């Protein structure tokens, strides 16, 4: 049994991290073109660094919720049976890891990693992004950016993701509005390959009509119950 799970901001909502498109979501407060595009960073890097520094500070105080822990448990239980969970997240938070998930594919990058815009070197970093800090790899200053995939940039690990999707027996999307491609297209790809699909969300997403099964409610309640049901059926 190979299960492909795609998570979005909704799985971290109950941990206190804002989603993007809900009412009073992140994109209702900030212009994404200014803070989440390469053009925005080129135009006003200080504004972009301040935006991500605020999100890093928010992340420092956030804890995983029951949904994150349930997925970490599912991976262990499946592996014990020779089955597999492929956990792909659109989230840049580290709550899956904090809940114990070992293999997390961050297709939109990671907030707690700093990338040098000059040489692309990466380093784990929960502190503020500071322009004057010289890159440890190339020695240049002014390049510190979050290792986050901005709009117009290419998501990460797409070959690995497509391989895992093609081998899945079940595709499950959790806490995502189905607004941003290529992630939003995964369910249609799965369906075209005859793979069973399930949506777990607070409310129907833009892709709801594509899913075979739909479970609605807070992820912290619905995901643990769904994991129990999957394990009982193995
Ligand atoms: N439990 C389950 N689902 C929830 C909860 C909750 N407690 N709270 C909100 N949701 C759902 C919302 O109904 C919504 O469908 O989570 C979804 C969040 O959607 P978005 O805010 O659009 O977040 P996401 O789908 O992850 O965005 C995708 O867009 O901004 C970019 O790169 C960013 O990764 C992000 C991508």
PDB file of C-alpha atoms and ligand atoms in Angstrom:
ATOM      1  CA  UNK A   1       0.000   0.000   0.000  1.00  0.00           C
ATOM      2  CA  UNK A   2       1.640   3.275  -1.118  1.00  0.00           C
ATOM      3  CA  UNK A   3      -0.052   6.431   0.104  1.00  0.00           C
ATOM      4  CA  UNK A   4       0.882   9.863  -1.277  1.00  0.00           C
ATOM      5  CA  UNK A   5      -0.135  12.674   1.065  1.00  0.00           C
ATOM      6  CA  UNK A   6       0.022  16.321  -0.023  1.00  0.00           C
ATOM      7  CA  UNK A   7      -0.369  18.843   2.777  1.00  0.00           C
ATOM      8  CA  UNK A   8      -1.061  22.565   2.658  1.00  0.00           C
ATOM      9  CA  UNK A   9      -1.356  25.470   5.076  1.00  0.00           C
ATOM     10  CA  UNK A  10      -4.625  24.131   6.516  1.00  0.00           C
ATOM     11  CA  UNK A  11      -2.826  21.326   8.361  1.00  0.00           C
ATOM     12  CA  UNK A  12      -0.857  23.962  10.304  1.00  0.00           C
ATOM     13  CA  UNK A  13      -3.797  26.310  10.931  1.00  0.00           C
ATOM     14  CA  UNK A  14      -4.601  24.755  14.343  1.00  0.00           C
ATOM     15  CA  UNK A  15      -0.936  25.227  15.273  1.00  0.00           C
ATOM     16  CA  UNK A  16      -1.439  28.954  14.959  1.00  0.00           C
ATOM     17  CA  UNK A  17       0.256  29.446  11.596  1.00  0.00           C
ATOM     18  CA  UNK A  18      -1.901  31.470   9.232  1.00  0.00           C
ATOM     19  CA  UNK A  19      -3.206  30.072   5.975  1.00  0.00           C
ATOM     20  CA  UNK A  20      -2.953  32.130   2.802  1.00  0.00           C
ATOM     21  CA  UNK A  21      -6.408  32.381   1.298  1.00  0.00           C
ATOM     22  CA  UNK A  22      -8.811  32.063   4.173  1.00  0.00           C
ATOM     23  CA  UNK A  23     -10.443  35.220   5.457  1.00  0.00           C
ATOM     24  CA  UNK A  24      -7.667  37.295   7.148  1.00  0.00           C
ATOM     25  CA  UNK A  25      -5.143  34.948   5.529  1.00  0.00           C
ATOM     26  CA  UNK A  26      -1.584  36.028   4.723  1.00  0.00           C
ATOM     27  CA  UNK A  27      -2.459  37.181   1.195  1.00  0.00           C
ATOM     28  CA  UNK A  28      -5.214  39.406   2.558  1.00  0.00           C
ATOM     29  CA  UNK A  29      -2.537  41.329   4.500  1.00  0.00           C
ATOM     30  CA  UNK A  30       0.409  41.343   2.121  1.00  0.00           C
ATOM     31  CA  UNK A  31       0.744  41.788  -1.629  1.00  0.00           C
ATOM     32  CA  UNK A  32       2.319  38.486  -2.659  1.00  0.00           C
ATOM     33  CA  UNK A  33       3.969  40.182  -5.645  1.00  0.00           C
ATOM     34  CA  UNK A  34       5.933  42.360  -3.225  1.00  0.00           C
ATOM     35  CA  UNK A  35       7.039  39.672  -0.747  1.00  0.00           C
ATOM     36  CA  UNK A  36       6.899  36.308  -2.564  1.00  0.00           C
ATOM     37  CA  UNK A  37       8.423  36.892  -6.015  1.00  0.00           C
ATOM     38  CA  UNK A  38      12.016  37.315  -7.255  1.00  0.00           C
ATOM     39  CA  UNK A  39      10.992  40.720  -8.625  1.00  0.00           C
ATOM     40  CA  UNK A  40       9.748  41.781  -5.209  1.00  0.00           C
ATOM     41  CA  UNK A  41      13.028  40.716  -3.617  1.00  0.00           C
ATOM     42  CA  UNK A  42      15.062  42.577  -6.241  1.00  0.00           C
ATOM     43  CA  UNK A  43      12.961  45.705  -5.740  1.00  0.00           C
ATOM     44  CA  UNK A  44      12.871  45.786  -1.935  1.00  0.00           C
ATOM     45  CA  UNK A  45      14.897  43.019  -0.276  1.00  0.00           C
ATOM     46  CA  UNK A  46      14.489  44.599   3.167  1.00  0.00           C
ATOM     47  CA  UNK A  47      10.689  44.347   2.914  1.00  0.00           C
ATOM     48  CA  UNK A  48      10.930  40.690   1.863  1.00  0.00           C
ATOM     49  CA  UNK A  49      13.378  39.854   4.662  1.00  0.00           C
ATOM     50  CA  UNK A  50      11.085  41.555   7.203  1.00  0.00           C
ATOM     51  CA  UNK A  51       8.108  39.510   5.942  1.00  0.00           C
ATOM     52  CA  UNK A  52       9.979  36.219   6.338  1.00  0.00           C
ATOM     53  CA  UNK A  53      11.588  37.265   9.627  1.00  0.00           C
ATOM     54  CA  UNK A  54       8.079  37.787  11.018  1.00  0.00           C
ATOM     55  CA  UNK A  55       7.039  34.335   9.754  1.00  0.00           C
ATOM     56  CA  UNK A  56      10.189  32.784  11.310  1.00  0.00           C
ATOM     57  CA  UNK A  57       9.340  34.409  14.643  1.00  0.00           C
ATOM     58  CA  UNK A  58       5.786  33.035  14.370  1.00  0.00           C
ATOM     59  CA  UNK A  59       7.117  29.572  13.540  1.00  0.00           C
ATOM     60  CA  UNK A  60       9.418  29.550  16.583  1.00  0.00           C
ATOM     61  CA  UNK A  61       6.372  29.564  18.861  1.00  0.00           C
ATOM     62  CA  UNK A  62       4.323  27.021  16.916  1.00  0.00           C
ATOM     63  CA  UNK A  63       3.880  23.372  17.850  1.00  0.00           C
ATOM     64  CA  UNK A  64       2.673  20.493  15.685  1.00  0.00           C
ATOM     65  CA  UNK A  65      -0.961  19.496  16.145  1.00  0.00           C
ATOM     66  CA  UNK A  66      -2.715  16.099  16.200  1.00  0.00           C
ATOM     67  CA  UNK A  67      -2.829  16.004  12.401  1.00  0.00           C
ATOM     68  CA  UNK A  68       0.966  16.275  12.095  1.00  0.00           C
ATOM     69  CA  UNK A  69       1.456  13.589  14.749  1.00  0.00           C
ATOM     70  CA  UNK A  70      -1.086  11.295  13.081  1.00  0.00           C
ATOM     71  CA  UNK A  71       0.824  11.451   9.767  1.00  0.00           C
ATOM     72  CA  UNK A  72       4.120  10.767  11.552  1.00  0.00           C
ATOM     73  CA  UNK A  73       2.504   7.692  13.136  1.00  0.00           C
ATOM     74  CA  UNK A  74       1.007   6.572   9.816  1.00  0.00           C
ATOM     75  CA  UNK A  75       4.480   6.576   8.206  1.00  0.00           C
ATOM     76  CA  UNK A  76       5.888   4.369  10.980  1.00  0.00           C
ATOM     77  CA  UNK A  77       2.941   1.935  10.946  1.00  0.00           C
ATOM     78  CA  UNK A  78       2.977   1.631   7.144  1.00  0.00           C
ATOM     79  CA  UNK A  79       6.750   1.057   7.051  1.00  0.00           C
ATOM     80  CA  UNK A  80       6.382  -1.691   9.694  1.00  0.00           C
ATOM     81  CA  UNK A  81       4.117  -3.504   7.251  1.00  0.00           C
ATOM     82  CA  UNK A  82       6.328  -2.945   4.192  1.00  0.00           C
ATOM     83  CA  UNK A  83       3.953  -0.239   2.997  1.00  0.00           C
ATOM     84  CA  UNK A  84       4.888   3.381   2.365  1.00  0.00           C
ATOM     85  CA  UNK A  85       3.847   6.968   3.029  1.00  0.00           C
ATOM     86  CA  UNK A  86       5.211   9.659   0.700  1.00  0.00           C
ATOM     87  CA  UNK A  87       4.712  12.945   2.529  1.00  0.00           C
ATOM     88  CA  UNK A  88       4.873  15.960   0.204  1.00  0.00           C
ATOM     89  CA  UNK A  89       4.138  19.364   1.696  1.00  0.00           C
ATOM     90  CA  UNK A  90       3.556  22.796   0.186  1.00  0.00           C
ATOM     91  CA  UNK A  91       4.273  24.212   3.643  1.00  0.00           C
ATOM     92  CA  UNK A  92       7.575  25.831   4.492  1.00  0.00           C
ATOM     93  CA  UNK A  93       7.075  25.280   8.234  1.00  0.00           C
ATOM     94  CA  UNK A  94       8.866  22.453  10.092  1.00  0.00           C
ATOM     95  CA  UNK A  95       5.862  21.106  11.981  1.00  0.00           C
ATOM     96  CA  UNK A  96       5.850  17.752  10.188  1.00  0.00           C
ATOM     97  CA  UNK A  97       9.464  17.268  11.302  1.00  0.00           C
ATOM     98  CA  UNK A  98       8.709  18.484  14.826  1.00  0.00           C
ATOM     99  CA  UNK A  99       5.931  15.861  14.980  1.00  0.00           C
ATOM    100  CA  UNK A 100       8.474  13.142  14.099  1.00  0.00           C
ATOM    101  CA  UNK A 101       8.050  12.747  10.335  1.00  0.00           C
ATOM    102  CA  UNK A 102      11.410  11.624   8.986  1.00  0.00           C
ATOM    103  CA  UNK A 103      11.016  12.050   5.228  1.00  0.00           C
ATOM    104  CA  UNK A 104       9.247  15.297   4.324  1.00  0.00           C
ATOM    105  CA  UNK A 105       9.379  16.604   0.751  1.00  0.00           C
ATOM    106  CA  UNK A 106       9.180  20.396   0.919  1.00  0.00           C
ATOM    107  CA  UNK A 107       8.234  21.269  -2.659  1.00  0.00           C
ATOM    108  CA  UNK A 108       7.987  24.989  -1.800  1.00  0.00           C
ATOM    109  CA  UNK A 109      11.186  25.035   0.255  1.00  0.00           C
ATOM    110  CA  UNK A 110      11.752  25.629   3.957  1.00  0.00           C
ATOM    111  CA  UNK A 111      11.365  28.806   6.007  1.00  0.00           C
ATOM    112  CA  UNK A 112      14.012  27.771   8.550  1.00  0.00           C
ATOM    113  CA  UNK A 113      16.702  27.538   5.872  1.00  0.00           C
ATOM    114  CA  UNK A 114      18.611  30.536   4.505  1.00  0.00           C
ATOM    115  CA  UNK A 115      19.776  30.545   0.894  1.00  0.00           C
ATOM    116  CA  UNK A 116      22.490  32.787  -0.527  1.00  0.00           C
ATOM    117  CA  UNK A 117      21.044  34.508  -3.607  1.00  0.00           C
ATOM    118  CA  UNK A 118      24.591  34.817  -4.959  1.00  0.00           C
ATOM    119  CA  UNK A 119      25.838  31.217  -4.723  1.00  0.00           C
ATOM    120  CA  UNK A 120      22.661  29.293  -3.745  1.00  0.00           C
ATOM    121  CA  UNK A 121      24.373  27.822  -0.658  1.00  0.00           C
ATOM    122  CA  UNK A 122      21.841  26.652   1.953  1.00  0.00           C
ATOM    123  CA  UNK A 123      22.116  26.647   5.723  1.00  0.00           C
ATOM    124  CA  UNK A 124      19.633  25.868   8.502  1.00  0.00           C
ATOM    125  CA  UNK A 125      18.692  29.175  10.121  1.00  0.00           C
ATOM    126  CA  UNK A 126      15.839  30.122  12.446  1.00  0.00           C
ATOM    127  CA  UNK A 127      17.201  33.601  13.159  1.00  0.00           C
ATOM    128  CA  UNK A 128      16.442  36.773  11.213  1.00  0.00           C
ATOM    129  CA  UNK A 129      17.680  37.202   7.647  1.00  0.00           C
ATOM    130  CA  UNK A 130      20.313  39.953   7.762  1.00  0.00           C
ATOM    131  CA  UNK A 131      21.617  41.608   4.579  1.00  0.00           C
ATOM    132  CA  UNK A 132      24.984  42.462   6.139  1.00  0.00           C
ATOM    133  CA  UNK A 133      25.731  38.849   7.111  1.00  0.00           C
ATOM    134  CA  UNK A 134      28.344  37.420   4.773  1.00  0.00           C
ATOM    135  CA  UNK A 135      27.552  34.049   3.209  1.00  0.00           C
ATOM    136  CA  UNK A 136      29.683  31.318   4.824  1.00  0.00           C
ATOM    137  CA  UNK A 137      30.209  29.695   1.404  1.00  0.00           C
ATOM    138  CA  UNK A 138      30.986  32.595  -0.932  1.00  0.00           C
ATOM    139  CA  UNK A 139      31.767  35.367   1.530  1.00  0.00           C
ATOM    140  CA  UNK A 140      29.474  37.855  -0.137  1.00  0.00           C
ATOM    141  CA  UNK A 141      26.883  39.967   1.727  1.00  0.00           C
ATOM    142  CA  UNK A 142      23.451  41.121   0.638  1.00  0.00           C
ATOM    143  CA  UNK A 143      22.300  37.722  -0.626  1.00  0.00           C
ATOM    144  CA  UNK A 144      20.447  36.289   2.365  1.00  0.00           C
ATOM    145  CA  UNK A 145      16.973  35.061   1.306  1.00  0.00           C
ATOM    146  CA  UNK A 146      14.676  32.377   2.627  1.00  0.00           C
ATOM    147  CA  UNK A 147      14.957  28.961   0.936  1.00  0.00           C
ATOM    148  CA  UNK A 148      11.341  29.365  -0.136  1.00  0.00           C
ATOM    149  CA  UNK A 149      10.048  28.847  -3.684  1.00  0.00           C
ATOM    150  CA  UNK A 150       8.521  32.150  -4.789  1.00  0.00           C
ATOM    151  CA  UNK A 151       5.802  32.621  -7.392  1.00  0.00           C
ATOM    152  CA  UNK A 152       7.477  32.283 -10.776  1.00  0.00           C
ATOM    153  CA  UNK A 153      10.170  29.965  -9.422  1.00  0.00           C
ATOM    154  CA  UNK A 154      10.276  26.205  -9.955  1.00  0.00           C
ATOM    155  CA  UNK A 155       9.011  23.927  -7.160  1.00  0.00           C
ATOM    156  CA  UNK A 156      11.561  21.483  -5.761  1.00  0.00           C
ATOM    157  CA  UNK A 157      11.802  17.669  -6.029  1.00  0.00           C
ATOM    158  CA  UNK A 158       9.297  17.464  -8.886  1.00  0.00           C
ATOM    159  CA  UNK A 159      10.890  14.357 -10.460  1.00  0.00           C
ATOM    160  CA  UNK A 160      10.745  12.510  -7.127  1.00  0.00           C
ATOM    161  CA  UNK A 161       7.193  13.730  -6.575  1.00  0.00           C
ATOM    162  CA  UNK A 162       5.960  12.619 -10.007  1.00  0.00           C
ATOM    163  CA  UNK A 163       7.617   9.201  -9.555  1.00  0.00           C
ATOM    164  CA  UNK A 164       5.959   8.731  -6.150  1.00  0.00           C
ATOM    165  CA  UNK A 165       2.590   9.889  -7.469  1.00  0.00           C
ATOM    166  CA  UNK A 166       2.693   7.409 -10.361  1.00  0.00           C
ATOM    167  CA  UNK A 167       3.357   4.542  -7.927  1.00  0.00           C
ATOM    168  CA  UNK A 168       0.708   5.511  -5.362  1.00  0.00           C
ATOM    169  CA  UNK A 169      -2.375   3.444  -4.533  1.00  0.00           C
ATOM    170  CA  UNK A 170      -4.018   6.404  -2.799  1.00  0.00           C
ATOM    171  CA  UNK A 171      -3.583  10.185  -3.136  1.00  0.00           C
ATOM    172  CA  UNK A 172      -4.710  12.308  -0.190  1.00  0.00           C
ATOM    173  CA  UNK A 173      -4.712  16.125  -0.093  1.00  0.00           C
ATOM    174  CA  UNK A 174      -4.919  17.674   3.380  1.00  0.00           C
ATOM    175  CA  UNK A 175      -5.491  21.360   4.135  1.00  0.00           C
ATOM    176  CA  UNK A 176      -4.956  22.852   0.708  1.00  0.00           C
ATOM    177  CA  UNK A 177      -7.223  25.114  -1.333  1.00  0.00           C
ATOM    178  CA  UNK A 178      -6.087  23.633  -4.645  1.00  0.00           C
ATOM    179  CA  UNK A 179      -5.199  27.107  -5.906  1.00  0.00           C
ATOM    180  CA  UNK A 180      -1.506  26.806  -6.792  1.00  0.00           C
ATOM    181  CA  UNK A 181       0.007  24.606  -9.497  1.00  0.00           C
ATOM    182  CA  UNK A 182       1.691  22.191  -9.940  1.00  0.00           C
ATOM    183  CA  UNK A 183       0.474  20.896  -6.535  1.00  0.00           C
ATOM    184  CA  UNK A 184      -3.146  21.657  -7.419  1.00  0.00           C
ATOM    185  CA  UNK A 185      -2.821  19.413 -10.468  1.00  0.00           C
ATOM    186  CA  UNK A 186      -1.693  16.291  -8.599  1.00  0.00           C
ATOM    187  CA  UNK A 187      -5.239  15.050  -7.935  1.00  0.00           C
ATOM    188  CA  UNK A 188      -6.162  15.166 -11.635  1.00  0.00           C
ATOM    189  CA  UNK A 189      -2.930  13.337 -12.507  1.00  0.00           C
ATOM    190  CA  UNK A 190      -3.731  10.685  -9.892  1.00  0.00           C
ATOM    191  CA  UNK A 191      -7.278  10.267 -11.170  1.00  0.00           C
ATOM    192  CA  UNK A 192      -6.052   9.931 -14.754  1.00  0.00           C
ATOM    193  CA  UNK A 193      -3.784   7.096 -13.565  1.00  0.00           C
ATOM    194  CA  UNK A 194      -6.697   5.339 -11.864  1.00  0.00           C
ATOM    195  CA  UNK A 195      -5.419   6.147  -8.371  1.00  0.00           C
ATOM    196  CA  UNK A 196      -7.997   6.537  -5.578  1.00  0.00           C
ATOM    197  CA  UNK A 197      -8.192  10.098  -4.246  1.00  0.00           C
ATOM    198  CA  UNK A 198      -9.319  11.659  -0.979  1.00  0.00           C
ATOM    199  CA  UNK A 199      -9.609  15.297   0.115  1.00  0.00           C
ATOM    200  CA  UNK A 200      -9.373  16.186   3.816  1.00  0.00           C
ATOM    201  CA  UNK A 201     -10.078  19.878   4.358  1.00  0.00           C
ATOM    202  CA  UNK A 202     -12.044  22.351   6.446  1.00  0.00           C
ATOM    203  CA  UNK A 203     -14.320  22.956   3.461  1.00  0.00           C
ATOM    204  CA  UNK A 204     -14.495  21.892  -0.189  1.00  0.00           C
ATOM    205  CA  UNK A 205     -11.423  23.083  -2.119  1.00  0.00           C
ATOM    206  CA  UNK A 206     -11.355  24.318  -5.698  1.00  0.00           C
ATOM    207  CA  UNK A 207     -10.618  20.704  -6.702  1.00  0.00           C
ATOM    208  CA  UNK A 208     -13.314  19.075  -4.546  1.00  0.00           C
ATOM    209  CA  UNK A 209     -15.206  17.769  -7.591  1.00  0.00           C
ATOM    210  CA  UNK A 210     -12.168  15.750  -8.697  1.00  0.00           C
ATOM    211  CA  UNK A 211     -11.813  13.729  -5.490  1.00  0.00           C
ATOM    212  CA  UNK A 212     -13.426  10.315  -4.962  1.00  0.00           C
ATOM    213  CA  UNK A 213     -13.721  10.733  -1.199  1.00  0.00           C
ATOM    214  CA  UNK A 214     -14.104  13.981   0.775  1.00  0.00           C
ATOM    215  CA  UNK A 215     -13.736  14.392   4.536  1.00  0.00           C
ATOM    216  CA  UNK A 216     -14.443  17.854   5.933  1.00  0.00           C
ATOM    217  CA  UNK A 217     -13.624  19.312   9.336  1.00  0.00           C
ATOM    218  CA  UNK A 218     -10.584  20.570  11.263  1.00  0.00           C
ATOM    219  CA  UNK A 219      -7.458  18.584  10.333  1.00  0.00           C
ATOM    220  CA  UNK A 220      -6.641  18.091  14.023  1.00  0.00           C
ATOM    221  CA  UNK A 221      -9.825  15.998  14.343  1.00  0.00           C
ATOM    222  CA  UNK A 222     -10.334  14.491  10.882  1.00  0.00           C
ATOM    223  CA  UNK A 223      -6.754  13.372  10.120  1.00  0.00           C
ATOM    224  CA  UNK A 224      -6.245  11.241  13.257  1.00  0.00           C
ATOM    225  CA  UNK A 225      -9.609   9.535  12.665  1.00  0.00           C
ATOM    226  CA  UNK A 226      -8.713   8.927   9.018  1.00  0.00           C
ATOM    227  CA  UNK A 227      -5.315   7.445  10.015  1.00  0.00           C
ATOM    228  CA  UNK A 228      -7.038   5.095  12.492  1.00  0.00           C
ATOM    229  CA  UNK A 229      -9.382   3.960   9.734  1.00  0.00           C
ATOM    230  CA  UNK A 230      -6.542   3.388   7.242  1.00  0.00           C
ATOM    231  CA  UNK A 231      -4.526   1.360   9.769  1.00  0.00           C
ATOM    232  CA  UNK A 232      -7.558  -0.713  10.787  1.00  0.00           C
ATOM    233  CA  UNK A 233      -8.139  -1.605   7.153  1.00  0.00           C
ATOM    234  CA  UNK A 234      -4.541  -2.733   6.441  1.00  0.00           C
TER     235      UNK A 234
HETATM  236  N1  LIG B   1      -8.142  22.035   8.962  1.00  0.00           N
HETATM  237  C1  LIG B   1      -8.189  21.651   7.656  1.00  0.00           C
HETATM  238  N2  LIG B   1      -8.173  22.520   6.626  1.00  0.00           N
HETATM  239  C2  LIG B   1      -8.112  23.838   6.931  1.00  0.00           C
HETATM  240  C3  LIG B   1      -8.069  24.313   8.265  1.00  0.00           C
HETATM  241  C4  LIG B   1      -8.091  23.336   9.304  1.00  0.00           C
HETATM  242  N3  LIG B   1      -8.067  23.694  10.606  1.00  0.00           N
HETATM  243  N4  LIG B   1      -8.039  25.675   8.230  1.00  0.00           N
HETATM  244  C5  LIG B   1      -8.049  26.028   6.934  1.00  0.00           C
HETATM  245  N5  LIG B   1      -8.099  24.929   6.154  1.00  0.00           N
HETATM  246  C6  LIG B   1      -8.126  24.852   4.690  1.00  0.00           C
HETATM  247  C7  LIG B   1      -8.839  25.996   4.019  1.00  0.00           C
HETATM  248  O1  LIG B   1     -10.215  25.686   3.848  1.00  0.00           O
HETATM  249  C8  LIG B   1      -8.115  26.081   2.667  1.00  0.00           C
HETATM  250  O2  LIG B   1      -8.775  25.271   1.693  1.00  0.00           O
HETATM  251  O3  LIG B   1      -6.787  24.933   4.258  1.00  0.00           O
HETATM  252  C9  LIG B   1      -6.736  25.492   2.948  1.00  0.00           C
HETATM  253  C10 LIG B   1      -5.629  26.525   2.919  1.00  0.00           C
HETATM  254  O4  LIG B   1      -5.546  27.012   1.605  1.00  0.00           O
HETATM  255  P1  LIG B   1      -4.428  28.109   1.281  1.00  0.00           P
HETATM  256  O5  LIG B   1      -4.466  29.172   2.340  1.00  0.00           O
HETATM  257  O6  LIG B   1      -4.602  28.479  -0.146  1.00  0.00           O
HETATM  258  O7  LIG B   1      -3.028  27.340   1.481  1.00  0.00           O
HETATM  259  P2  LIG B   1      -2.343  26.334   0.473  1.00  0.00           P
HETATM  260  O8  LIG B   1      -3.374  25.580  -0.309  1.00  0.00           O
HETATM  261  O9  LIG B   1      -1.371  25.564   1.263  1.00  0.00           O
HETATM  262  O10 LIG B   1      -1.546  27.343  -0.516  1.00  0.00           O
HETATM  263  C11 LIG B   1      -0.733  26.747  -1.501  1.00  0.00           C
HETATM  264  O11 LIG B   1       0.107  28.943  -2.086  1.00  0.00           O
HETATM  265  O12 LIG B   1       0.794  30.948  -1.213  1.00  0.00           O
HETATM  266  C12 LIG B   1       1.236  29.793  -1.809  1.00  0.00           C
HETATM  267  O13 LIG B   1       3.300  28.730  -1.573  1.00  0.00           O
HETATM  268  C13 LIG B   1       2.140  29.077  -0.871  1.00  0.00           C
HETATM  269  O14 LIG B   1       2.235  26.742  -0.308  1.00  0.00           O
HETATM  270  C14 LIG B   1       1.354  27.833  -0.500  1.00  0.00           C
HETATM  271  C15 LIG B   1       0.472  27.619  -1.720  1.00  0.00           C
END
